Coordinates of C-alpha atoms and ligand atoms in Angstrom, one line a residue:
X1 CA -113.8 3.3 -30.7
X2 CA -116.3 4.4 -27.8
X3 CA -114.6 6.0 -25.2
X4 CA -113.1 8.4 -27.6
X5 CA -113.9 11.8 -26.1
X6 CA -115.0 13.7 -29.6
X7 CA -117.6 15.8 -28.2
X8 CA -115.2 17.6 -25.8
X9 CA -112.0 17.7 -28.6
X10 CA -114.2 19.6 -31.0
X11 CA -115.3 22.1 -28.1
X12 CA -111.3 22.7 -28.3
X13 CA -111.4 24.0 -31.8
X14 CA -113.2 27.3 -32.0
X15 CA -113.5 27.3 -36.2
X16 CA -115.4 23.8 -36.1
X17 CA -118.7 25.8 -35.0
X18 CA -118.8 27.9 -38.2
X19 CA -121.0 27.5 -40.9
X20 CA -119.7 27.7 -44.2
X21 CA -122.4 28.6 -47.3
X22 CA -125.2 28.2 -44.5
X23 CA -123.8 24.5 -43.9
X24 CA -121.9 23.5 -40.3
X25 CA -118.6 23.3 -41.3
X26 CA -117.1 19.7 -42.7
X27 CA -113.4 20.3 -42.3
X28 CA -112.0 17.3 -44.7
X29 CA -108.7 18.6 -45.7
X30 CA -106.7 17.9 -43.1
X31 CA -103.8 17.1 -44.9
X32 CA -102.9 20.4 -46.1
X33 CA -103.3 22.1 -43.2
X34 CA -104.4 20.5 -39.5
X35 CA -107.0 23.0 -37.7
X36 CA -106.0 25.0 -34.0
X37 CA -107.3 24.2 -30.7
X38 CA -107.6 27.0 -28.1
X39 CA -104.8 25.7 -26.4
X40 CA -102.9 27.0 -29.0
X41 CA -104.7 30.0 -30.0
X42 CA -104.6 30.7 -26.7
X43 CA -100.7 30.5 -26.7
X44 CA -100.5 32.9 -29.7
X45 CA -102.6 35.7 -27.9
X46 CA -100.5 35.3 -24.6
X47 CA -97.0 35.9 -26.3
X48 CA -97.9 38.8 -28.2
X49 CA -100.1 40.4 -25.1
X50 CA -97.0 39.4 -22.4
X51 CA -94.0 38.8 -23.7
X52 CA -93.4 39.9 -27.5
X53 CA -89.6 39.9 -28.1
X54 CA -86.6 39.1 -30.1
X55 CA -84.4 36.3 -28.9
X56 CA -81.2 34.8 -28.0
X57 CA -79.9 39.1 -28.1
X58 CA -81.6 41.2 -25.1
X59 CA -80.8 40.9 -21.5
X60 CA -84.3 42.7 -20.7
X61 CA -86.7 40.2 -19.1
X62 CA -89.4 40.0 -21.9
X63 CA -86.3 39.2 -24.2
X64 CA -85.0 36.3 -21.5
X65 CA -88.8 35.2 -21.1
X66 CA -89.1 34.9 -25.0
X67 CA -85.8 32.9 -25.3
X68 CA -86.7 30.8 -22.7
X69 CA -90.3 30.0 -24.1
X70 CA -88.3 29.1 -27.4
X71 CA -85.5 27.0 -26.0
X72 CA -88.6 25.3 -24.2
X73 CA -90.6 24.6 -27.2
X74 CA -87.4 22.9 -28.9
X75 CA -86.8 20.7 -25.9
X76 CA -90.2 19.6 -25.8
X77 CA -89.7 19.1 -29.3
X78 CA -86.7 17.0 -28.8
X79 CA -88.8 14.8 -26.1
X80 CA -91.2 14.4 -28.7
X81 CA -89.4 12.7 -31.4
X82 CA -87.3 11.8 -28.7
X83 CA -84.0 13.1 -30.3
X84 CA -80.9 12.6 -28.1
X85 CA -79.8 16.7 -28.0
X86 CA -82.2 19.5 -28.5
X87 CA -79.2 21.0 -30.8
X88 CA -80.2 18.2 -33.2
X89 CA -83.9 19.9 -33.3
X90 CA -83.4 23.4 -35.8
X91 CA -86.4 25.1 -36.0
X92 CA -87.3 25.9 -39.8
X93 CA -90.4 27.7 -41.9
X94 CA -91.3 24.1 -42.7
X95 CA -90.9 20.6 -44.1
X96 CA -90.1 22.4 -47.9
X97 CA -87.3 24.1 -45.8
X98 CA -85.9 21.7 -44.1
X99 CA -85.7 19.8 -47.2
X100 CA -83.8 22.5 -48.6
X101 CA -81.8 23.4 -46.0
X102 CA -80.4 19.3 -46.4
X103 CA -79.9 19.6 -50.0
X104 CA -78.1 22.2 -50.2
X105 CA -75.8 21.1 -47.5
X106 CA -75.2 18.4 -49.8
X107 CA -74.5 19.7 -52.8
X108 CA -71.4 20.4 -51.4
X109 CA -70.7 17.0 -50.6
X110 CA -71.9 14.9 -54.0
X111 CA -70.0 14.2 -57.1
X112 CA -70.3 13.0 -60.5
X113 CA -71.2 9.0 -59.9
X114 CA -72.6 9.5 -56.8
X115 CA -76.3 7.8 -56.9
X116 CA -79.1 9.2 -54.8
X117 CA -82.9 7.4 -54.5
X118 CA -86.1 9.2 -54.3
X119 CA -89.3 7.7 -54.1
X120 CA -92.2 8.1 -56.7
X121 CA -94.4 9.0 -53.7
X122 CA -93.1 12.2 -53.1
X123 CA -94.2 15.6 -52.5
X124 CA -92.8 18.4 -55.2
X125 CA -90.9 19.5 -51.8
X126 CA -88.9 16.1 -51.0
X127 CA -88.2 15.8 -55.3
X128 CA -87.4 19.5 -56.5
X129 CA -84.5 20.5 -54.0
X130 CA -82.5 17.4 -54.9
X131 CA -83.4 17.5 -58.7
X132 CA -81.6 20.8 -58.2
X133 CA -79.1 19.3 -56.3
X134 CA -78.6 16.9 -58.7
X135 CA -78.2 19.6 -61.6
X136 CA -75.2 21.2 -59.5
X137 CA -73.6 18.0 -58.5
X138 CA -73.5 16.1 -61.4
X139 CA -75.5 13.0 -58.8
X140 CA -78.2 10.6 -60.3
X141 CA -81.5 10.5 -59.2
X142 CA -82.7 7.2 -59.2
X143 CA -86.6 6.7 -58.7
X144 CA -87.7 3.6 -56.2
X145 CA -91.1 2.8 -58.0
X146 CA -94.7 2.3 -56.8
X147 CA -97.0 -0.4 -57.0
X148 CA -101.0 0.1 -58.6
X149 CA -101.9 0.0 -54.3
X150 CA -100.0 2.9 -53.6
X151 CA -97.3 0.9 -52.1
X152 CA -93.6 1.2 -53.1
X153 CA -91.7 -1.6 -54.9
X154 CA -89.4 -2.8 -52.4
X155 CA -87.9 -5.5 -54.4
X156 CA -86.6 -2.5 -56.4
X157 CA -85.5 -0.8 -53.7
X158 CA -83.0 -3.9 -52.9
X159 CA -82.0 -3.6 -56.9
X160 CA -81.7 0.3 -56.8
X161 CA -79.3 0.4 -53.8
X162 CA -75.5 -0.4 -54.5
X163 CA -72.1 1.0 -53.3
X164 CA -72.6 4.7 -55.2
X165 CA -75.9 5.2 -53.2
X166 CA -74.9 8.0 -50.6
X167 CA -78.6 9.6 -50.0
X168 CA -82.5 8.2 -50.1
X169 CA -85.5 10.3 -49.3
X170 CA -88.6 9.3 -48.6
X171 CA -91.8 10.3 -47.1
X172 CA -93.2 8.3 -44.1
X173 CA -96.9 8.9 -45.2
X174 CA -97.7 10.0 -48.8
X175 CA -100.0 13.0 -48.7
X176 CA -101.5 11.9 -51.6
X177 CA -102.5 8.6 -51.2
X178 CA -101.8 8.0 -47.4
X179 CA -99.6 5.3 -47.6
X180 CA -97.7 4.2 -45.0
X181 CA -94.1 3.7 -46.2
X182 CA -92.0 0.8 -44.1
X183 CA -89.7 3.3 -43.1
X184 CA -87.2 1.1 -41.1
X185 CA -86.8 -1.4 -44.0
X186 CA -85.7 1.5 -45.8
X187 CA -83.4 3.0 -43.7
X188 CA -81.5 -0.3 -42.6
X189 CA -81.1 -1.0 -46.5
X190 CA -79.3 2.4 -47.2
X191 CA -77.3 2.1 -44.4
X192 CA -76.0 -1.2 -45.3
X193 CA -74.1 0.7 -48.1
X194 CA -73.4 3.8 -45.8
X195 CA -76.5 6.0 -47.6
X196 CA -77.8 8.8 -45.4
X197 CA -81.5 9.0 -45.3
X198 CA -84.3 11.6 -44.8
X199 CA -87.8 10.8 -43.9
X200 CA -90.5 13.8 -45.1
X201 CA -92.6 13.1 -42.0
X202 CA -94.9 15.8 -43.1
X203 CA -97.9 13.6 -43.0
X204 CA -96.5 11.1 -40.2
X205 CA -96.3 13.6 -37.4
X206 CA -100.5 14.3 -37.3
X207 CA -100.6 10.9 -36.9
X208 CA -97.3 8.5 -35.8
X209 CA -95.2 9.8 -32.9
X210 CA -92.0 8.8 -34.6
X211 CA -88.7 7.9 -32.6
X212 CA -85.7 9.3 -34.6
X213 CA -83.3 7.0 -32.8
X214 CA -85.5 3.7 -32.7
X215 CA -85.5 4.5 -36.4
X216 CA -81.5 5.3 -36.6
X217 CA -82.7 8.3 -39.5
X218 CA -80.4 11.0 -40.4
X219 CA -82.9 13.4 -41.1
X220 CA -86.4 13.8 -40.2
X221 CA -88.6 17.1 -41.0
X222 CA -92.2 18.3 -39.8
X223 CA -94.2 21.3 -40.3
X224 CA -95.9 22.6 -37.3
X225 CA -99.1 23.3 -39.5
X226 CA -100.3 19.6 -39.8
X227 CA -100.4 18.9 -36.4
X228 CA -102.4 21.6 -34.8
X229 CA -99.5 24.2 -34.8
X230 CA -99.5 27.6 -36.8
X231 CA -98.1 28.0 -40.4
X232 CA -94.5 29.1 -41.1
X233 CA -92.8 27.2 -38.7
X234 CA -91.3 23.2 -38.8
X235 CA -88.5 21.6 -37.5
X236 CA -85.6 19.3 -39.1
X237 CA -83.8 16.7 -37.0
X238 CA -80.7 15.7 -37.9
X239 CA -78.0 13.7 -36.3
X240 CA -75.5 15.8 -34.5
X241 CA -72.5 14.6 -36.6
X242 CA -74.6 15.3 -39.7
X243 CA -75.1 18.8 -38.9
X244 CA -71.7 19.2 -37.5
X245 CA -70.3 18.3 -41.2
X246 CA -73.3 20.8 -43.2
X247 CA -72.7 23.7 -44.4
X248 CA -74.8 26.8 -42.8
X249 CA -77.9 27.4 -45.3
X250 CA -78.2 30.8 -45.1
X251 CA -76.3 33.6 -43.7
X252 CA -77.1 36.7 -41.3
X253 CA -77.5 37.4 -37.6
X254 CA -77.1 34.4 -34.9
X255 CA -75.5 31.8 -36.8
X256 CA -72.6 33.4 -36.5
X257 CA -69.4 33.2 -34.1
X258 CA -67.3 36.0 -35.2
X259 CA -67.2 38.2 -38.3
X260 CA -64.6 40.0 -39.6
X261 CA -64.3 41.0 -43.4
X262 CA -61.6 38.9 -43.7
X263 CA -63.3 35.9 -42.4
X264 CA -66.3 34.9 -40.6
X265 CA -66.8 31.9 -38.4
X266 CA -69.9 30.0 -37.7
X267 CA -71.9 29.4 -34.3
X268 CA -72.5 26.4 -33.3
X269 CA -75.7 23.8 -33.4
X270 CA -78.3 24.8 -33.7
X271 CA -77.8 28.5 -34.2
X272 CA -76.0 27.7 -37.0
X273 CA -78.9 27.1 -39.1
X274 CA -81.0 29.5 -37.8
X275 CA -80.0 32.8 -39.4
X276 CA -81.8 36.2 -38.6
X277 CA -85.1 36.7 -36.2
X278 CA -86.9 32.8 -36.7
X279 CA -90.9 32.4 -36.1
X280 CA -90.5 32.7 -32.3
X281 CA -94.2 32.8 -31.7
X282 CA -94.7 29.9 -33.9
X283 CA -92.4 27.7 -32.2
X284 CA -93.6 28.4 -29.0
X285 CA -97.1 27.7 -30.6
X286 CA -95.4 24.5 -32.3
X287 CA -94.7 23.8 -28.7
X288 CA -98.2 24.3 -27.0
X289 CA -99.4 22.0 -30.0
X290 CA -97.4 18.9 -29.1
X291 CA -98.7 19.3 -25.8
X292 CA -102.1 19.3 -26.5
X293 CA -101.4 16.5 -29.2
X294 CA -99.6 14.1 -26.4
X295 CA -102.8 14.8 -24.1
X296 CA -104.8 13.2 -26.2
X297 CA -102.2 10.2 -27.2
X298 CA -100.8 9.2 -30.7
X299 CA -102.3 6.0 -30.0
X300 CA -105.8 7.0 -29.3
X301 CA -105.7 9.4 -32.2
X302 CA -104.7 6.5 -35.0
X303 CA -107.3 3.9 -33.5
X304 CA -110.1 6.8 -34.0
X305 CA -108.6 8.3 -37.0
X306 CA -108.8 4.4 -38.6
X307 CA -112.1 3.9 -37.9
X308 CA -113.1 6.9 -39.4
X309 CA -110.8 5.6 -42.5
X310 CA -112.5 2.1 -42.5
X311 CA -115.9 3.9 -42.1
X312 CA -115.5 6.2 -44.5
X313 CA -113.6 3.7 -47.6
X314 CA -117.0 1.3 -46.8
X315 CA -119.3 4.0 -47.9
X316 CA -117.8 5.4 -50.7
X317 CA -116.6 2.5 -52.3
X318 CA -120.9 1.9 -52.4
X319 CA -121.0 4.8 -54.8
X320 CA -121.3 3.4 -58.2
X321 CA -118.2 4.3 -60.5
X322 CA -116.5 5.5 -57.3
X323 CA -112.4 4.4 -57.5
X324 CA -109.9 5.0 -54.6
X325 CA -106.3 5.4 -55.7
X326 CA -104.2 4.3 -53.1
X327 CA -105.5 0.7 -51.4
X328 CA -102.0 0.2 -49.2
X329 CA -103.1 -2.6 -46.1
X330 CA -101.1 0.3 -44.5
X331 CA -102.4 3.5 -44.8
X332 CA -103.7 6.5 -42.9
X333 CA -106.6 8.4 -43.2
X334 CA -106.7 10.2 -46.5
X335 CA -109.0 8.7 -49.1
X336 CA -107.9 10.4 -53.1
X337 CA -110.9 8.8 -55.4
X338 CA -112.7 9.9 -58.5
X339 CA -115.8 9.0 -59.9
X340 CA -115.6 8.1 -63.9
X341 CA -116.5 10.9 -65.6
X342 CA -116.5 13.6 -63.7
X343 CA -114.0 15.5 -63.2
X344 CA -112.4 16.2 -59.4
X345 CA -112.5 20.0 -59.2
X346 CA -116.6 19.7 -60.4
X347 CA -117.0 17.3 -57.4
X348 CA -114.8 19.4 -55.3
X349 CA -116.8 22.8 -55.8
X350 CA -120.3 20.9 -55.4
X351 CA -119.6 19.5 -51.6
X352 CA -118.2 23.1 -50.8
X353 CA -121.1 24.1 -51.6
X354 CA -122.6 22.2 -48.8
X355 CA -120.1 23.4 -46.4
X356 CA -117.1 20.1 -46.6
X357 CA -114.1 20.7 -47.6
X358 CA -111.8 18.5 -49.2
X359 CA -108.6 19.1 -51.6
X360 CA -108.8 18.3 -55.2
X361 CA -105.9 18.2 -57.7
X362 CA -102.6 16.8 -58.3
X363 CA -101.6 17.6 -54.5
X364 CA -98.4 18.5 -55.1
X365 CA -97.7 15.0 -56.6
X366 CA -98.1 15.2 -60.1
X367 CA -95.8 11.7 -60.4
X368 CA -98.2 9.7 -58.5
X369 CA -101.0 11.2 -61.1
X370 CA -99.0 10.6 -64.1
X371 CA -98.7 6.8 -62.5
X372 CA -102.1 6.6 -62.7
X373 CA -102.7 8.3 -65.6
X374 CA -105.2 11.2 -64.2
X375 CA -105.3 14.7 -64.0
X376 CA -106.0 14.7 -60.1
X377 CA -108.3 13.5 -57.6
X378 CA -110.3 14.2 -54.5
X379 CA -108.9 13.8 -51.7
X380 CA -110.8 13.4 -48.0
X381 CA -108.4 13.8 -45.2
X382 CA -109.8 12.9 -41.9
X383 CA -108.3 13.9 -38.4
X384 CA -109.2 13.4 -34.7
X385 CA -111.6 15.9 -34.4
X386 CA -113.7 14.8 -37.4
X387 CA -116.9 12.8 -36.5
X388 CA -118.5 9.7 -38.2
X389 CA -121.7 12.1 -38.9
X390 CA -119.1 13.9 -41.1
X391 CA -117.8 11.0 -42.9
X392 CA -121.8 10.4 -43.7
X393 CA -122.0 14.1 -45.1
X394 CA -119.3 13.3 -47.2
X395 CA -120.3 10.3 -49.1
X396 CA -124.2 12.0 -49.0
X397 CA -122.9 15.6 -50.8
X398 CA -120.5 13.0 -53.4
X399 CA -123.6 11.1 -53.8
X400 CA -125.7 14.3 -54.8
X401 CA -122.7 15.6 -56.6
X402 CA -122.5 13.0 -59.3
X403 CA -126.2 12.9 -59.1
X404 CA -125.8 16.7 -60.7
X405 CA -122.7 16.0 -63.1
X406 CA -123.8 13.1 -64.3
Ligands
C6P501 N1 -98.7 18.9 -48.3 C1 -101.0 18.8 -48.9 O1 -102.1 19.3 -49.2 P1 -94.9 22.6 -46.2 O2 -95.7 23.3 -47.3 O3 -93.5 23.0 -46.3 O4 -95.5 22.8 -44.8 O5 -95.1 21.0 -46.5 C2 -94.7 20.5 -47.7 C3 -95.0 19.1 -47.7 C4 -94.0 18.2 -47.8 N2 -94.2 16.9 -47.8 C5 -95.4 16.3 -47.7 C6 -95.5 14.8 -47.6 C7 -96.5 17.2 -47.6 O6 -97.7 16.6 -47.6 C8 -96.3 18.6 -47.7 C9 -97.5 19.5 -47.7 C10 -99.9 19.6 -48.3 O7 -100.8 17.6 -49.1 C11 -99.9 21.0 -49.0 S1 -99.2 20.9 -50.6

């Protein structure tokens, strides 16, 4: 792609000028955590230096001018994934809590028999909460199975879904591997027996501008951290008449409408599943950072991002004894590989040596490893700030790295 404007998006990110153990800086591990742009930053310094407050509580004006920052980070939030009301958009600490926040409300509402579907692609976050769900319920978790690629088995999907399905979650992009799950096949499948879905878009949204109502998905949850926002803050969607039928996830100040020691009554959406002061600065922030996302364009970002990916697969795959788990035709840009012999945190700890980073490990996936029968792998996550120079450094510093290890 050659009228991508790199040189001036990596002037927007401040920490991409350091040097890290005398190296320039290789940021590779975008997939646990995205990096900020000044845009951003610069929306962090301005709230606390103007207009610091709590909100939704005062009528003083830095109060109203906080409130009004927040109610106009969630709309932008709703235009975003282009939700039909911003009470559908509830502002969490993250994917893991929105995930949460679902389960529980539906441990009220499963039974013995009742059949639930995750896939074996999942995060820890989007298989734990409902495993405990499970526990109280007396549901079965049933697991939709991958494929050696990295893809799931769809056939078994078809064979896995019956009339006792009532819930499937799945991620739209595995964090691991970097599939690129067909979503919409998914969803139409549980809804043909009535199933409610949730899609982890944890690792979509830095990449896919998804449509919740294109996609007709119950749930849908993002942390603001992968795509250029700050930590600690995310947002579930859910369809109105979902949340309408949830129970509150937590109690305490602002999600309630009256309380009395007899009996306390609940606000409304979407206060009612936002107990006590939330992350206001980071949902502000989580604002600012769709903004500066959109500016760029979701459609600009995945060409680049791919040809980094394409780039990038090529020249590693040159590496003798080199394997990349996780071959899906449709994939984003994460590349988890291993090179016989050697094991990933020893590869991991020689390129950080020469200033890249990159995650190594099970990733918070330890059922795609056991699939595969490894301990872990290392995983290069690319975004739209990396550079093709970078994807070079990579595959020299794994070169020289098995060079020493071997
Ligand atoms: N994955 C990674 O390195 P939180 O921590 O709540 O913001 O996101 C959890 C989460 C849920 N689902 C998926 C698909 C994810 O990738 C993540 C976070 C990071 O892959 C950190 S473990």
């Amino acid at each position: 792609m050659t009228n991508f404007p790199i040189d001036k998006i990596r002037q927007d990110f401040p920490i991409l000028q350091r040097k890290v153990n005398g190296k320039p800086l290789v940021y590779l591990d975008n997939a646990a955590t995205s990096q900020t742009p000044k845009q951003v930053i610069d929306c962090i310094v301005e709230y606390y230096s103007l207009y610091n407050a709590n909100i939704h509580r005062g009528v003083h004006t830095l109060s109203q001018e906080a409130t009004d920052a927040y109610e106009a980070a969630r709309e932008k939030i709703r235009v975003h994934f282009n939700a039909k009301h911003p009470e559908e958009i509830i502002f969490t600490s993250g994917t893991t809590e929105g995930i949460n926040l679902v389960a529980h409300g539906f441990s009220k509402r499963l039974k013995k028999g009742d059949e639930v579907i995750v896939s074996a692609l999942e995060h820890h976050s989007n298989i734990v909460p409902w495993q405990m769900m499970c526990e109280e319920t007396g549901a079965k978790l049933k697991v939709l199975p991958m494929l050696p690629s990295g893809d799931l088995d769809m056939k078994a999907y078809a064979d896995l879904v019956n009339a006792n399905t009532k819930l499937v979650f799945v991620n739209h992009i595995s964090n691991a591997l970097g599939t690129i799950n067909p979503i919409k096949e998914i969803i139409e499948k549980a809804k043909s027996v009535g199933a409610a879905v949730l899609i982890d878009g944890a690792q979509a949204a830095p990449h896919i501008k998804a449509d919740v109502q294109a996609l007709d998905v119950d749930f849908y949850v993002v942390s603001a951290h992968k795509m250029c926002g700050p930590t600690g803050v995310g947002v579930l969607y859910g369809k109105k008449t979902w949340l309408e039928k949830l129970d509150p996830y937590q109690g305490g100040g602002e999600m309630i409408d009256q309380v009395r020691f007899e009996q306390t009554t609940y606000a409304g959406l979407p206060h009612k599943f936002e107990a006590g002061t939330p992350n206001i600065c980071g949902g502000i922030a989580f604002g600012a950072a769709i903004d500066y996302m959109n500016t760029i364009g979701f459609e600009a970002i995945a060409q680049y991002e791919h040809d980094l990916l394409v780039k990038a697969t090529q020249a590693l795959l040159e590496i003798d004894g080199l394997k990349i788990y996780g071959t899906a035709k449709e994939k984003t840009s994460v590349i988890s590989f291993n090179i016989e012999g050697i094991h990933p945190y020893d590869i991991g700890t020689i390129v950080d040596k020469l200033g890249i980073a990159v995650r190594t490990g099970h990733h918070c996936a330890q059922p795609i490893m056991d699939y595969y029968e490894i301990p872990g792998t290392v995983r290069a996550s690319f975004a739209f700030y990396n550079t093709f120079e970078e994807v070079e450094a990579l595959v020299q510093a794994v070169k020289k790295a098995k060079e020493m290890l071997s």
